[in-house]
Amino acid sequence: MKSNKRTWLLLSPGITWILFFLVAPLIMMIYVSFWTQTTFSIKPELTVTSWVNFFSSDTYFGALLRTIRIWLTVLFVTLLVGYPVALYIGQFIKNKTLQTALLVTCVIPFWTSFLIRVLAWRPMLGKEGAINIVLQKIGIIDAPIEVLLFTELSVIIGMVQIYVVFMVGPIAFMIGRIDGSLIESARDLGASSWTIFRRIILPLSMPGVIVGAIFVTVMVLGEFATASALSGRKVNLLGNIIITQVGSLKWAFAAVAGVVLTIVMATFVAVMLRIVNLRNQL
Amino acid sequence: MDKVVSLRWILGIFTALFVLFLYGPFIVMGILSFQQGPEGGPQFPIIEWSSYWYQHVFGLAPPSRVAPLPIGEALIRSLTLAFATMVVSTVMGVLTAQAFRRPFKGSAVVFYSVILGMIVPGVLLGLGMVLIADQVGVARNWWSTAFVLHVVYTYPFAFLVMLAIFNRFDESVEEASLSLGVSPAKTFRKVTFPIIFPGVLSAMLFAFTLSYDEFPRTLFTGGSDVTMPIAIYGTFAVEIHPNLFAFGVLSTLFSFSLLAIYGILLTLSVRRQRQRASGLQEDIS
Amino acid sequence: MLEVKGVSKSFSGVPAVEDVSFKVEQNEYVTLLGSSGSGKSVLLRIIAGLLTPDAGVVLLNGEDVTDLPCHERRIGFVQQKYALFPHLNVFDNIAFGLRHREVDPIKNESLVKQKVSETIALVGLIGQESKMTGQISGGQKQRVSLARTLVTEPKICLLDEPLGALDANLRERMTIELQNIRSELGVSFMHVTGNEFEALAMGQNMLVMSEGRIVEQGIPQQMYATPSDLITAKSMHNFNIFSGDDLHKHMEAGTSDKLSAAKIKKAMHCAIPMDRIDIVAASAKAKGLRAEFLTSEFLGNKIIYFFKTEDGHVCEVEDHMSLRERRELTASTTYALKWKSKDILYYDENKQLLG
């Protein structure tokens, strides 16, 4: 009994903080989404008007579809780009120091300011940007590619670079943990490289893929800065909708967008956790 | 076997390109930050190498059509906020992790609730907090509404770091101290804390950096006195100039120097122990 | 001095210590022998105050300390794996309790220095004072751990398998040293071990624990020769124990003279000292329990022969090299084992020795 009291005493600051500043705001968001919105104010009279408006408006529903499309594209590309890198780091580099050094190299950009990372793409992608200049110098293209900046493509490129780290890290960790003798013995038994990949490496790396996918999903769905900075405010995600609605004091609308975002996110995370039980992997 | 070797090469080249993809923007940004000023724009070619934009960031350049970055006070605010966040979330992280050393009913619920703080997107949390502040009638300020959300965000990181440290912690040293007649509070100060100190240092580093760079939560809840990231975000709307690149380089260097300070502190605490030990060995030999 | 009365403790319904009572007198060396899982470590932690018993009391000099927290008890506790403070050097490790204890901390550094130096001399650590704990050997760590506790002048000192992690050579030396240190200080030691030789050699008084209970308490020599409880006999690793349906048959076969009819009638188990068994060729008329020779183990001053009886029971015979030459036995050959009636110990259905 005595030790139980001590435990809750130790927990009390953290729990209090979480209840007041994490749980309460989220509940408030759900609650407010059912409030009555007038032009300049909001009244705590419950209604589903904001919800109906959200789904019947092309702007908002379109933003939802765009958000989902960009999220899935970024998710797919980070996996496509990140997996081979993680495979290389985890399986082909045998030297532990080199392995750690490479992983650290991949993680370091995460350490720098998020906005600076977004900003750094501007001189890369423009019509006179570094990519166009390099491609023209090598002679791959004659005229500069114009769709690089201020399009959906630039948003996707930026997001992939910013978030791919969260895919590489967990996958490389899981692949690095695979017992080398397992692969050796499979090879001795005559398994081809493809079979080894399909039967051993791929299944064992799945928890890493799931964790990476959850990270990327959660971050991309909450995004708005990359979209507005790299698309010239042309590409509006749900996050951007929330910003503008809050700016114009349309609280109920912002709350609806927030709840929709939460539902998409929670559904995906729940499905992912169904596939792999993470608690067994830790 | 040949196939494996060629696969190794393909993947190696792919990884090299990947690293280039990761660092390319930084390199380009670094180069362009040395663009000539104030006429030089944020693109190639470099008209002439100069450190004009760095002077501009520090307010040393003569006035021109490019407005100076509003960073002076914002920087102070950001550093103060990051420091306060670091202290609170590290203390709470240590306390919570300490509680998790004994199994207790409801530990899973508490664990996931805490972790939720780092997972929930800043936009959503910021929105929720704004709604509450609006209803309760609390003014939004970087030191109040934004501060509490910064802690919600960084506290899970500190908690996870400390949890990992305590997982490898040998409890018997604490029991030894107790059996020597030392009170539990003093045992924590004299035994537990010195041993977990490297972990505490890591937790502090995480909390500070994350808070210093925090952006979406602050955007909603920070009020009119902006922090550094908000000030930078404000400049995105207008035309950008190489002074932002110079600032980007400086802020990246700042992030790295934090990492370096952390590394030095960590090595020092290890070396101090070694030195005390090796000094004696010389006495013997 | 220390008295434990009716102490019980269970963890989520599984009893670890059940109704344990015993006394330790002033200036006494008590050993507690028990295999792993017998509850001996739990008992020790209850006495130290690191665990609270579900029932029963712990008395120290007549005072009830059951609810007193660990740091107010003044009971020394030397842990199994030393548990030295890794961030402090040897000197500071030993001075830790003096400087920081709740009751009567010593603020005067020169007095600390004097006391620590005395203890360092006592345990033989002179010259190691400023080494870090990672730089000293296992035996030295053991000494630091002991010195750290002794310097605080505890009322009684508990030692949890103090020699368990040392190699055999060092272990033998430390046994003697521990006894010397103890008698010099005049403090009571309670030494917990899973090793019967350690328990026998060190204790003036010895307790045997099994499945959470104290099964026997007494003087080591006596407990070794005629254990009054079958569990003690087993933990001495000095007896061949026969039980079950074939008990009588085996005893009839192996005893060279006449069995005590009264005792064998009541006995459910019999124990025969390993060094009181003779091995003879299994000729048709030779009396003795038939058993197949498996292998032998030479241990320097003695040799152990392993046999298997027809029903699969393994029997050990021990010869001291000072008493006879090594026997020439052939593996997988059947021999006859025999012993004298007076050497048999009989135990009843409650595993108690029949007098």
XYZ file of C-alpha atoms in Angstrom, chain B residues 32 64 191 244:
4
model
C 23.663 30.770 -51.322
C 18.386 48.440 -47.368
C 23.442 7.559 -5.418
C 17.087 33.662 -44.274
